[in-house]
Structure formats: C-alpha cells, structure tokens
Short mmCIF file of N, CA and C in Angstrom, two decimals:
data_model
loop_
_atom_site.label_atom_id
_atom_site.label_comp_id
_atom_site.label_asym_id
_atom_site.label_seq_id
_atom_site.Cartn_x
_atom_site.Cartn_y
_atom_site.Cartn_z
N HIS A 1 -15.64 1.15 -47.91
CA HIS A 1 -16.63 2.32 -47.83
C HIS A 1 -17.04 2.53 -49.30
N GLN A 2 -15.87 2.61 -50.00
CA GLN A 2 -16.43 3.25 -51.45
C GLN A 2 -17.70 2.31 -52.40
N PHE A 3 -18.03 1.58 -51.95
CA PHE A 3 -19.27 0.97 -51.85
C PHE A 3 -20.55 1.02 -51.23
N THR A 4 -20.21 2.13 -50.22
CA THR A 4 -21.62 1.61 -49.31
C THR A 4 -23.00 2.14 -49.48
N THR A 5 -22.91 3.30 -50.84
CA THR A 5 -23.61 2.86 -51.26
C THR A 5 -24.39 2.32 -52.09
N GLN A 6 -23.91 1.71 -52.81
CA GLN A 6 -24.33 0.45 -53.42
C GLN A 6 -24.54 -0.96 -52.89
N THR A 7 -24.25 -0.77 -51.66
CA THR A 7 -24.70 -2.15 -50.91
C THR A 7 -25.84 -1.79 -50.11
N PHE A 8 -26.00 -0.69 -49.51
CA PHE A 8 -27.24 0.34 -48.77
C PHE A 8 -28.43 0.15 -50.02
N GLN A 9 -28.68 -0.20 -51.16
CA GLN A 9 -29.26 0.00 -52.06
C GLN A 9 -29.72 -1.68 -52.25
N GLN A 10 -28.58 -2.26 -52.46
CA GLN A 10 -28.92 -3.57 -52.48
C GLN A 10 -30.01 -4.17 -51.54
N ILE A 11 -29.20 -4.11 -50.13
CA ILE A 11 -30.05 -4.37 -49.11
C ILE A 11 -31.27 -3.74 -48.34
N PHE A 12 -31.61 -2.28 -49.02
CA PHE A 12 -32.73 -2.08 -48.32
C PHE A 12 -33.66 -1.32 -50.53
N CYS A 13 -32.53 -2.25 -51.23
CA CYS A 13 -33.86 -1.43 -52.44
C CYS A 13 -33.73 -0.26 -52.55
N ASN A 14 -33.26 0.60 -52.41
CA ASN A 14 -33.40 2.32 -52.41
C ASN A 14 -32.13 2.62 -51.53
N ASP A 15 -31.74 4.07 -51.37
CA ASP A 15 -30.79 4.64 -51.08
C ASP A 15 -31.10 5.54 -49.58
N LYS A 16 -32.75 4.87 -49.15
CA LYS A 16 -33.32 5.24 -47.86
C LYS A 16 -34.10 4.67 -47.53
N PHE A 17 -35.01 4.89 -46.41
CA PHE A 17 -35.92 3.50 -46.14
C PHE A 17 -36.38 4.97 -44.49
N CYS A 18 -37.95 4.23 -44.94
CA CYS A 18 -38.75 5.06 -43.51
C CYS A 18 -40.04 4.00 -43.13
N PHE A 19 -39.85 3.35 -42.18
CA PHE A 19 -40.58 2.99 -41.80
C PHE A 19 -41.31 3.44 -40.20
N THR A 20 -42.83 3.24 -39.45
CA THR A 20 -42.58 3.32 -38.62
C THR A 20 -43.16 1.73 -37.68
N GLN A 21 -42.72 1.37 -36.76
CA GLN A 21 -42.84 0.74 -35.61
C GLN A 21 -43.17 0.84 -33.84
N GLU A 22 -44.07 0.44 -33.95
CA GLU A 22 -44.32 0.38 -32.02
C GLU A 22 -44.17 1.61 -31.57
N GLY A 23 -44.93 2.80 -32.90
CA GLY A 23 -44.82 4.29 -32.02
C GLY A 23 -43.53 4.92 -33.03
N LEU A 24 -42.61 4.44 -32.92
CA LEU A 24 -41.14 4.92 -33.17
C LEU A 24 -41.07 4.95 -35.13
N ARG A 25 -40.84 6.34 -35.24
CA ARG A 25 -40.16 6.25 -36.57
C ARG A 25 -38.94 5.77 -37.20
N PHE A 26 -38.62 5.18 -37.84
CA PHE A 26 -37.20 5.07 -38.27
C PHE A 26 -37.05 5.52 -39.89
N ILE A 27 -35.89 6.32 -39.81
CA ILE A 27 -36.03 6.95 -40.85
C ILE A 27 -34.17 6.74 -41.25
N GLY A 28 -33.98 6.33 -42.75
CA GLY A 28 -32.57 5.68 -42.56
C GLY A 28 -31.90 6.17 -44.31
N PHE A 29 -31.17 6.73 -44.34
CA PHE A 29 -30.78 7.59 -45.53
C PHE A 29 -29.27 7.18 -45.78
N SER A 30 -28.56 7.07 -46.83
CA SER A 30 -27.06 6.89 -46.59
C SER A 30 -26.22 8.11 -47.50
N PRO A 31 -25.34 8.94 -47.19
CA PRO A 31 -25.19 9.91 -48.03
C PRO A 31 -23.96 9.85 -48.72
N THR A 32 -23.28 10.40 -49.21
CA THR A 32 -22.45 9.24 -50.76
C THR A 32 -21.13 10.16 -50.14
N PRO A 33 -20.46 9.45 -50.71
CA PRO A 33 -18.70 10.08 -50.38
C PRO A 33 -18.39 10.56 -51.99
N GLN A 34 -17.84 11.74 -52.01
CA GLN A 34 -17.81 12.17 -53.29
C GLN A 34 -16.16 11.42 -54.06
N GLN A 35 -15.39 11.21 -52.91
CA GLN A 35 -14.14 10.41 -53.50
C GLN A 35 -13.22 9.65 -52.50
N GLU A 36 -12.74 9.10 -52.44
CA GLU A 36 -11.79 8.07 -51.48
C GLU A 36 -11.59 9.09 -50.51
N SER A 37 -11.64 8.30 -49.23
CA SER A 37 -11.25 9.60 -47.89
C SER A 37 -11.86 11.05 -48.00
N ALA A 38 -12.91 11.66 -49.18
CA ALA A 38 -13.20 12.53 -48.87
C ALA A 38 -14.91 12.62 -48.26
N GLU A 39 -15.14 14.12 -47.86
CA GLU A 39 -16.70 13.71 -46.92
C GLU A 39 -18.08 13.24 -47.63
N ALA A 40 -18.53 12.99 -46.82
CA ALA A 40 -19.59 12.46 -47.62
C ALA A 40 -20.98 13.68 -48.01
N ILE A 41 -21.56 13.63 -48.87
CA ILE A 41 -22.66 14.90 -48.93
C ILE A 41 -24.27 14.22 -49.14
N ILE A 42 -25.31 14.83 -48.21
CA ILE A 42 -26.25 13.96 -48.27
C ILE A 42 -27.10 15.08 -49.77
N PRO A 43 -27.36 13.97 -50.66
CA PRO A 43 -27.93 15.04 -51.99
C PRO A 43 -29.32 15.51 -51.74
N GLU A 44 -29.68 16.76 -52.13
CA GLU A 44 -30.46 17.51 -52.03
C GLU A 44 -31.89 17.05 -52.16
N SER A 45 -31.67 15.88 -52.83
CA SER A 45 -33.24 15.24 -52.98
C SER A 45 -33.67 13.87 -51.58
N THR A 46 -32.92 13.45 -51.39
CA THR A 46 -32.25 13.19 -49.71
C THR A 46 -32.68 14.07 -48.53
N LEU A 47 -32.38 15.17 -48.51
CA LEU A 47 -32.58 16.37 -47.66
C LEU A 47 -33.83 16.81 -47.62
N LEU A 48 -34.86 16.70 -48.72
CA LEU A 48 -36.10 17.05 -49.09
C LEU A 48 -37.17 16.04 -48.80
N TRP A 49 -36.30 14.67 -48.69
CA TRP A 49 -37.21 13.37 -48.13
C TRP A 49 -37.42 13.31 -46.90
N ILE A 50 -35.81 13.55 -46.22
CA ILE A 50 -36.09 13.25 -44.60
C ILE A 50 -37.12 14.41 -44.19
N LYS A 51 -37.10 15.96 -44.48
CA LYS A 51 -38.05 16.42 -44.30
C LYS A 51 -39.48 16.01 -44.18
N GLN A 52 -39.72 15.45 -45.37
CA GLN A 52 -41.54 15.23 -45.81
C GLN A 52 -41.08 13.62 -44.62
N GLN A 53 -40.40 13.09 -43.91
CA GLN A 53 -40.34 11.77 -42.91
C GLN A 53 -40.60 12.09 -41.86
N ILE A 54 -39.91 12.84 -41.26
CA ILE A 54 -40.10 13.62 -39.89
C ILE A 54 -41.11 13.70 -39.76
N SER A 55 -41.66 13.22 -38.50
CA SER A 55 -42.84 13.36 -37.72
C SER A 55 -42.54 14.07 -36.77
N ASN A 56 -43.72 15.18 -36.13
CA ASN A 56 -43.56 15.59 -35.13
C ASN A 56 -44.61 15.12 -34.05
N LYS A 57 -45.08 13.96 -34.36
CA LYS A 57 -45.95 13.75 -33.31
C LYS A 57 -45.33 11.93 -32.75
N GLU A 58 -44.25 11.03 -33.44
CA GLU A 58 -43.94 10.44 -33.05
C GLU A 58 -42.64 10.59 -32.89
N PRO A 59 -41.82 9.96 -32.01
CA PRO A 59 -40.32 9.76 -31.90
C PRO A 59 -39.58 9.66 -33.11
N ASN A 60 -38.37 10.03 -33.31
CA ASN A 60 -37.95 9.84 -34.66
C ASN A 60 -36.72 9.24 -34.36
N ILE A 61 -35.98 7.91 -35.11
CA ILE A 61 -35.05 7.18 -34.98
C ILE A 61 -33.63 7.91 -36.35
N LEU A 62 -33.34 8.12 -36.75
CA LEU A 62 -32.36 8.04 -38.01
C LEU A 62 -31.45 7.25 -37.90
N LEU A 63 -31.19 6.89 -38.77
CA LEU A 63 -30.00 6.05 -38.84
C LEU A 63 -29.52 6.54 -40.43
N CYS A 64 -28.06 6.28 -40.23
CA CYS A 64 -26.75 6.96 -41.03
C CYS A 64 -25.45 6.14 -41.16
N HIS A 65 -24.70 5.68 -42.20
CA HIS A 65 -23.68 4.71 -42.09
C HIS A 65 -22.92 6.30 -41.81
N TYR A 66 -22.37 7.83 -41.99
CA TYR A 66 -21.97 8.35 -41.35
C TYR A 66 -22.35 9.16 -40.12
N PRO A 67 -21.46 9.05 -39.05
CA PRO A 67 -21.57 9.90 -37.90
C PRO A 67 -22.26 11.51 -38.49
N LEU A 68 -22.89 11.68 -37.66
CA LEU A 68 -23.59 13.03 -38.22
C LEU A 68 -22.80 13.97 -37.37
N GLN A 69 -21.55 14.48 -37.98
CA GLN A 69 -20.61 15.33 -37.59
C GLN A 69 -19.86 16.47 -38.73
N GLN A 70 -18.74 17.29 -38.45
CA GLN A 70 -18.30 17.98 -39.40
C GLN A 70 -17.22 17.19 -39.54
N GLY A 71 -16.53 16.67 -40.74
CA GLY A 71 -15.63 16.13 -41.28
C GLY A 71 -15.95 15.21 -41.72
N ASP A 72 -17.10 14.45 -42.27
CA ASP A 72 -17.70 13.29 -41.71
C ASP A 72 -18.68 13.49 -42.91
N ILE A 73 -19.65 14.40 -43.03
CA ILE A 73 -20.91 15.03 -44.06
C ILE A 73 -20.05 16.18 -44.07
N ALA A 74 -20.07 16.83 -45.58
CA ALA A 74 -20.05 18.15 -45.86
C ALA A 74 -20.32 19.31 -45.63
N ASN A 75 -21.91 18.79 -46.01
CA ASN A 75 -22.82 19.28 -46.45
C ASN A 75 -23.92 19.69 -44.70
N LEU A 76 -23.06 19.53 -43.84
CA LEU A 76 -24.21 18.35 -42.41
C LEU A 76 -25.17 20.26 -42.30
N HIS A 77 -24.95 21.27 -42.55
CA HIS A 77 -25.10 22.33 -42.06
C HIS A 77 -26.72 21.68 -42.83
N MET A 78 -27.02 21.89 -44.03
CA MET A 78 -28.30 21.50 -44.84
C MET A 78 -28.99 20.55 -43.88
N LEU A 79 -28.52 19.24 -43.32
CA LEU A 79 -29.52 18.56 -42.80
C LEU A 79 -29.91 18.79 -40.98
N THR A 80 -29.04 20.16 -40.45
CA THR A 80 -29.46 20.61 -39.34
C THR A 80 -30.82 21.51 -39.58
N GLN A 81 -30.92 22.04 -40.81
CA GLN A 81 -32.04 22.83 -40.75
C GLN A 81 -33.68 21.94 -41.45
N CYS A 82 -33.31 20.82 -42.05
CA CYS A 82 -34.21 20.09 -41.72
C CYS A 82 -35.11 19.37 -40.72
N LEU A 83 -34.04 19.24 -39.86
CA LEU A 83 -34.02 18.23 -38.78
C LEU A 83 -34.45 20.00 -37.23
N ASP A 84 -34.79 20.50 -37.69
CA ASP A 84 -34.63 22.00 -36.93
C ASP A 84 -36.13 22.06 -35.96
N SER A 85 -36.01 21.59 -34.94
CA SER A 85 -37.18 21.60 -33.94
C SER A 85 -37.89 20.13 -34.31
N SER A 86 -37.56 19.10 -34.35
CA SER A 86 -37.68 18.06 -35.01
C SER A 86 -37.92 16.92 -33.50
N ASN A 87 -38.23 16.05 -33.53
CA ASN A 87 -38.13 15.19 -32.16
C ASN A 87 -37.96 14.16 -32.65
N ILE A 88 -36.62 14.38 -32.56
CA ILE A 88 -35.18 13.22 -32.72
C ILE A 88 -35.25 12.42 -31.45
N LEU A 89 -35.13 10.88 -31.06
CA LEU A 89 -34.97 10.37 -30.01
C LEU A 89 -33.17 9.79 -29.90
N ILE A 90 -32.93 9.56 -31.55
CA ILE A 90 -31.26 8.84 -31.32
C ILE A 90 -31.10 8.98 -33.05
N VAL A 91 -29.53 9.41 -33.51
CA VAL A 91 -29.11 8.87 -34.09
C VAL A 91 -28.37 7.56 -34.43
N LEU A 92 -28.34 6.17 -34.83
CA LEU A 92 -27.58 5.63 -35.51
C LEU A 92 -26.68 5.36 -36.67
N SER A 93 -25.65 5.24 -36.28
CA SER A 93 -24.40 5.45 -37.61
C SER A 93 -23.35 4.60 -37.24
N GLY A 94 -22.38 4.26 -38.41
CA GLY A 94 -21.04 3.60 -38.54
C GLY A 94 -20.22 4.27 -38.95
N HIS A 95 -19.73 3.65 -39.95
CA HIS A 95 -18.72 4.31 -40.74
C HIS A 95 -16.87 4.23 -39.98
N TYR A 96 -17.02 4.24 -38.49
CA TYR A 96 -15.45 4.29 -37.72
C TYR A 96 -15.70 2.13 -37.04
N HIS A 97 -16.34 1.72 -37.24
CA HIS A 97 -16.18 0.24 -36.93
C HIS A 97 -15.91 0.10 -35.76
N ARG A 98 -16.19 0.83 -34.65
CA ARG A 98 -16.05 0.61 -33.14
C ARG A 98 -17.16 1.39 -32.20
N TYR A 99 -17.79 0.85 -31.13
CA TYR A 99 -18.57 1.58 -30.26
C TYR A 99 -18.07 3.52 -29.96
N MET A 100 -19.07 4.23 -29.82
CA MET A 100 -18.35 5.15 -29.87
C MET A 100 -20.28 6.25 -29.61
N LEU A 101 -19.97 6.56 -28.55
CA LEU A 101 -20.98 7.96 -28.22
C LEU A 101 -20.79 9.73 -28.62
N MET A 102 -21.42 10.10 -29.41
CA MET A 102 -21.16 11.44 -30.05
C MET A 102 -22.49 11.98 -29.11
N GLU A 103 -21.66 13.46 -29.70
CA GLU A 103 -23.85 14.16 -29.58
C GLU A 103 -24.17 15.18 -31.43
N PHE A 104 -24.95 15.04 -31.62
CA PHE A 104 -25.68 15.91 -32.85
C PHE A 104 -26.61 16.77 -32.15
N GLN A 105 -26.78 17.80 -32.16
CA GLN A 105 -27.48 18.91 -32.14
C GLN A 105 -28.35 18.42 -31.12
N ASN A 106 -27.64 18.26 -29.63
CA ASN A 106 -27.87 17.41 -28.46
C ASN A 106 -29.22 16.35 -28.56
N MET A 107 -28.06 15.12 -29.30
CA MET A 107 -28.98 14.21 -29.75
C MET A 107 -28.18 13.09 -29.40
N PRO A 108 -28.24 12.10 -28.83
CA PRO A 108 -26.94 11.08 -28.86
C PRO A 108 -26.81 10.60 -30.02
N ASN A 109 -25.86 10.54 -30.35
CA ASN A 109 -25.27 9.83 -32.20
C ASN A 109 -24.75 8.42 -31.55
N ILE A 110 -24.77 7.58 -31.60
CA ILE A 110 -24.63 6.15 -30.93
C ILE A 110 -23.56 5.46 -32.43
N VAL A 111 -22.42 5.53 -32.47
CA VAL A 111 -21.69 5.08 -33.90
C VAL A 111 -21.62 3.19 -33.15
N ASN A 112 -21.68 2.31 -34.53
CA ASN A 112 -21.76 0.61 -34.17
C ASN A 112 -20.68 0.38 -34.37
N ARG A 113 -20.25 -1.27 -34.27
CA ARG A 113 -19.34 -1.40 -34.32
C ARG A 113 -19.56 -2.36 -35.98
N ALA A 114 -18.59 -2.47 -36.32
CA ALA A 114 -18.73 -3.36 -37.59
C ALA A 114 -19.03 -4.69 -37.78
N PRO A 115 -19.90 -6.02 -38.61
CA PRO A 115 -20.11 -6.89 -38.13
C PRO A 115 -17.98 -8.08 -37.57
N GLN A 116 -17.29 -7.35 -38.47
CA GLN A 116 -15.66 -8.08 -38.41
C GLN A 116 -14.55 -6.80 -38.49
N ARG A 117 -14.12 -6.43 -37.51
CA ARG A 117 -13.41 -5.48 -37.25
C ARG A 117 -12.44 -5.57 -37.51
N THR A 118 -10.96 -4.62 -38.22
CA THR A 118 -10.08 -5.01 -39.02
C THR A 118 -9.35 -5.42 -37.34
N GLY A 119 -8.46 -6.65 -37.83
CA GLY A 119 -7.36 -6.73 -36.65
C GLY A 119 -8.26 -7.73 -35.58
N ASP A 120 -9.40 -7.95 -35.40
CA ASP A 120 -10.04 -8.70 -34.59
C ASP A 120 -11.24 -9.58 -35.57
N SER A 121 -10.79 -10.95 -35.00
CA SER A 121 -11.32 -12.06 -35.50
C SER A 121 -13.15 -12.32 -34.83
N THR A 122 -13.54 -11.97 -33.66
CA THR A 122 -14.65 -11.42 -33.67
C THR A 122 -15.10 -11.32 -34.50
N ILE A 123 -16.77 -12.10 -34.64
CA ILE A 123 -17.93 -11.94 -35.18
C ILE A 123 -18.74 -11.27 -34.18
N GLY A 124 -19.62 -9.89 -34.73
CA GLY A 124 -20.54 -9.57 -33.42
C GLY A 124 -21.32 -8.26 -34.33
N TYR A 125 -22.35 -8.12 -33.94
CA TYR A 125 -23.50 -7.04 -33.70
C TYR A 125 -23.62 -6.07 -33.05
N THR A 126 -24.77 -5.47 -33.48
CA THR A 126 -25.44 -4.18 -32.04
C THR A 126 -27.08 -5.14 -32.03
N LEU A 127 -27.29 -4.65 -31.02
CA LEU A 127 -29.04 -5.22 -30.92
C LEU A 127 -29.68 -4.10 -29.75
N TYR A 128 -30.16 -3.88 -30.38
CA TYR A 128 -30.94 -2.82 -29.62
C TYR A 128 -32.20 -2.87 -28.86
N ASP A 129 -32.40 -3.15 -28.03
CA ASP A 129 -34.11 -3.25 -27.30
C ASP A 129 -34.30 -1.57 -27.28
N ILE A 130 -35.81 -1.61 -27.52
CA ILE A 130 -35.87 -0.31 -27.50
C ILE A 130 -37.48 -0.19 -26.81
N ASP A 131 -37.84 0.46 -26.68
CA ASP A 131 -39.33 0.69 -25.30
C ASP A 131 -39.67 2.13 -25.39
N HIS A 132 -40.78 2.59 -25.16
CA HIS A 132 -40.78 4.53 -25.49
C HIS A 132 -39.84 5.06 -24.60
N SER A 133 -39.45 4.40 -23.49
CA SER A 133 -38.62 5.45 -22.24
C SER A 133 -37.71 4.65 -22.32
N THR A 134 -37.22 4.06 -23.28
CA THR A 134 -35.82 2.98 -22.51
C THR A 134 -35.27 2.77 -24.26
N ILE A 135 -34.13 2.85 -24.63
CA ILE A 135 -33.26 2.56 -25.28
C ILE A 135 -31.98 1.21 -24.66
N ARG A 136 -31.85 0.13 -25.04
CA ARG A 136 -30.52 -0.68 -24.33
C ARG A 136 -29.93 -1.00 -25.77
N ILE A 137 -28.39 -0.90 -25.21
CA ILE A 137 -27.91 -0.74 -26.68
C ILE A 137 -26.96 -2.60 -26.14
N TYR A 138 -26.56 -3.62 -26.68
CA TYR A 138 -26.10 -4.60 -26.43
C TYR A 138 -24.97 -5.07 -27.54
N GLU A 139 -23.60 -5.21 -27.09
CA GLU A 139 -22.85 -5.70 -28.29
C GLU A 139 -23.21 -7.49 -28.24
N HIS A 140 -23.61 -7.89 -29.21
CA HIS A 140 -23.63 -9.63 -29.43
C HIS A 140 -22.69 -9.71 -30.21
N ILE A 141 -21.61 -10.77 -29.28
CA ILE A 141 -21.00 -11.58 -29.73
C ILE A 141 -20.98 -12.49 -30.42
N CYS A 142 -21.13 -13.69 -32.10
CA CYS A 142 -21.70 -14.37 -32.01
C CYS A 142 -21.03 -15.83 -31.44
N GLY A 143 -22.35 -16.64 -30.23
CA GLY A 143 -21.48 -17.64 -29.75
C GLY A 143 -21.65 -17.30 -28.63
N GLU A 144 -21.84 -16.08 -27.95
CA GLU A 144 -22.05 -15.67 -26.70
C GLU A 144 -23.46 -14.60 -26.34
N GLN A 145 -23.43 -14.44 -24.73
CA GLN A 145 -24.63 -13.76 -24.70
C GLN A 145 -24.39 -12.04 -24.67
N PRO A 146 -25.26 -12.00 -25.11
CA PRO A 146 -25.19 -10.12 -25.84
C PRO A 146 -25.10 -9.41 -24.07
N ASN A 147 -23.94 -8.36 -24.49
CA ASN A 147 -23.62 -7.62 -23.35
C ASN A 147 -24.00 -6.20 -23.65
N LEU A 148 -24.49 -5.81 -22.00
CA LEU A 148 -25.09 -4.46 -22.11
C LEU A 148 -24.27 -3.64 -22.61
N TRP A 149 -23.90 -2.46 -23.39
CA TRP A 149 -23.08 -1.72 -23.43
C TRP A 149 -23.47 -0.37 -22.83
N MET A 150 -24.58 0.50 -23.20
CA MET A 150 -25.87 1.25 -22.65
C MET A 150 -26.87 1.77 -22.71
N VAL A 151 -27.08 2.50 -22.07
CA VAL A 151 -28.57 2.63 -21.52
C VAL A 151 -29.31 4.11 -22.06
N PHE A 152 -30.31 3.90 -22.89
CA PHE A 152 -30.94 6.00 -23.05
C PHE A 152 -32.01 5.97 -22.44
N PRO A 153 -33.04 6.66 -21.97
CA PRO A 153 -31.78 7.83 -21.74
C PRO A 153 -31.07 7.43 -20.14
N ARG A 154 -30.03 8.13 -19.86
CA ARG A 154 -28.88 8.08 -18.88
C ARG A 154 -28.90 8.81 -17.80
#
C-alpha cells in the first residue's frame, strides 16, 4: 500500500480522474497515506477538485482506494463538506482486498476484492454492469463465469 499513489498515477497519469459515460459521472481520487499503517488524507487541492467535478445534473460514482470511513481517511469530514447535497449513486473502493458493503452518508460504499488476495491462489476482479436504474456487481474469477455478488438498488 505504500505505493498506492504512485501506481494510481502510473495507470491514470494523475492522482485523480473524471469522465462522463452514458449519463454517469465517474470521479476517482487517491488519498495519500501519511505513514505506513496510518490514516490517509485527501489533499486540500484534491478536495477542491472533487467539489468542482461533482455534477448535480448526473448521478456521480466515486472511486477511491480507501473506503470512506473514519479510521481510514483522517480528514473525511472535509470530504463530507464537498459532497453535501450531491447526487452520489455509489462509492467504489478497495484497500481491504475483500468484498464488503459499507455505508457513507447514506450512500452505498462497495469495497472490492484485490486481483490476488493473500492466501488465495485464485486471480479475479470485480465486474460492474451499470444502467440508469440498476448496478449489478459480479466477482469474476479468471477462467470461470462471473458470479453475481450484489445488485443495487436493493
């Protein structure tokens, strides 16, 4: 996890990204861990950027390495202020390397599996099927058919 920000930047050419696809606004950002095994922070410049990217016209999907919860992000209250009265459909995160359903400000926060988890020899990923009324979440183990894990709205 100490290389999370660098890897994110290599893949996305930045520490954040935003795009609209088929009427959905995707906003991704990478909080920065302060020290090994310490809470991450969202830089103030990123918080301002998020606020500028949020659409009140389209549903927003947030993507973040850390789940949006106390204990993982030190300045979570500042993000809360940016998202006040926003149209957030779902939050997608990782960090714990397993599927979990959490909630952040009455928004579903899905924690996704890692491609290969410790102690698990299977390689897989999460597959999302999104339309305007439903999000289907599948676990796809390589070499197998995707397995439906959850559907939103529930």
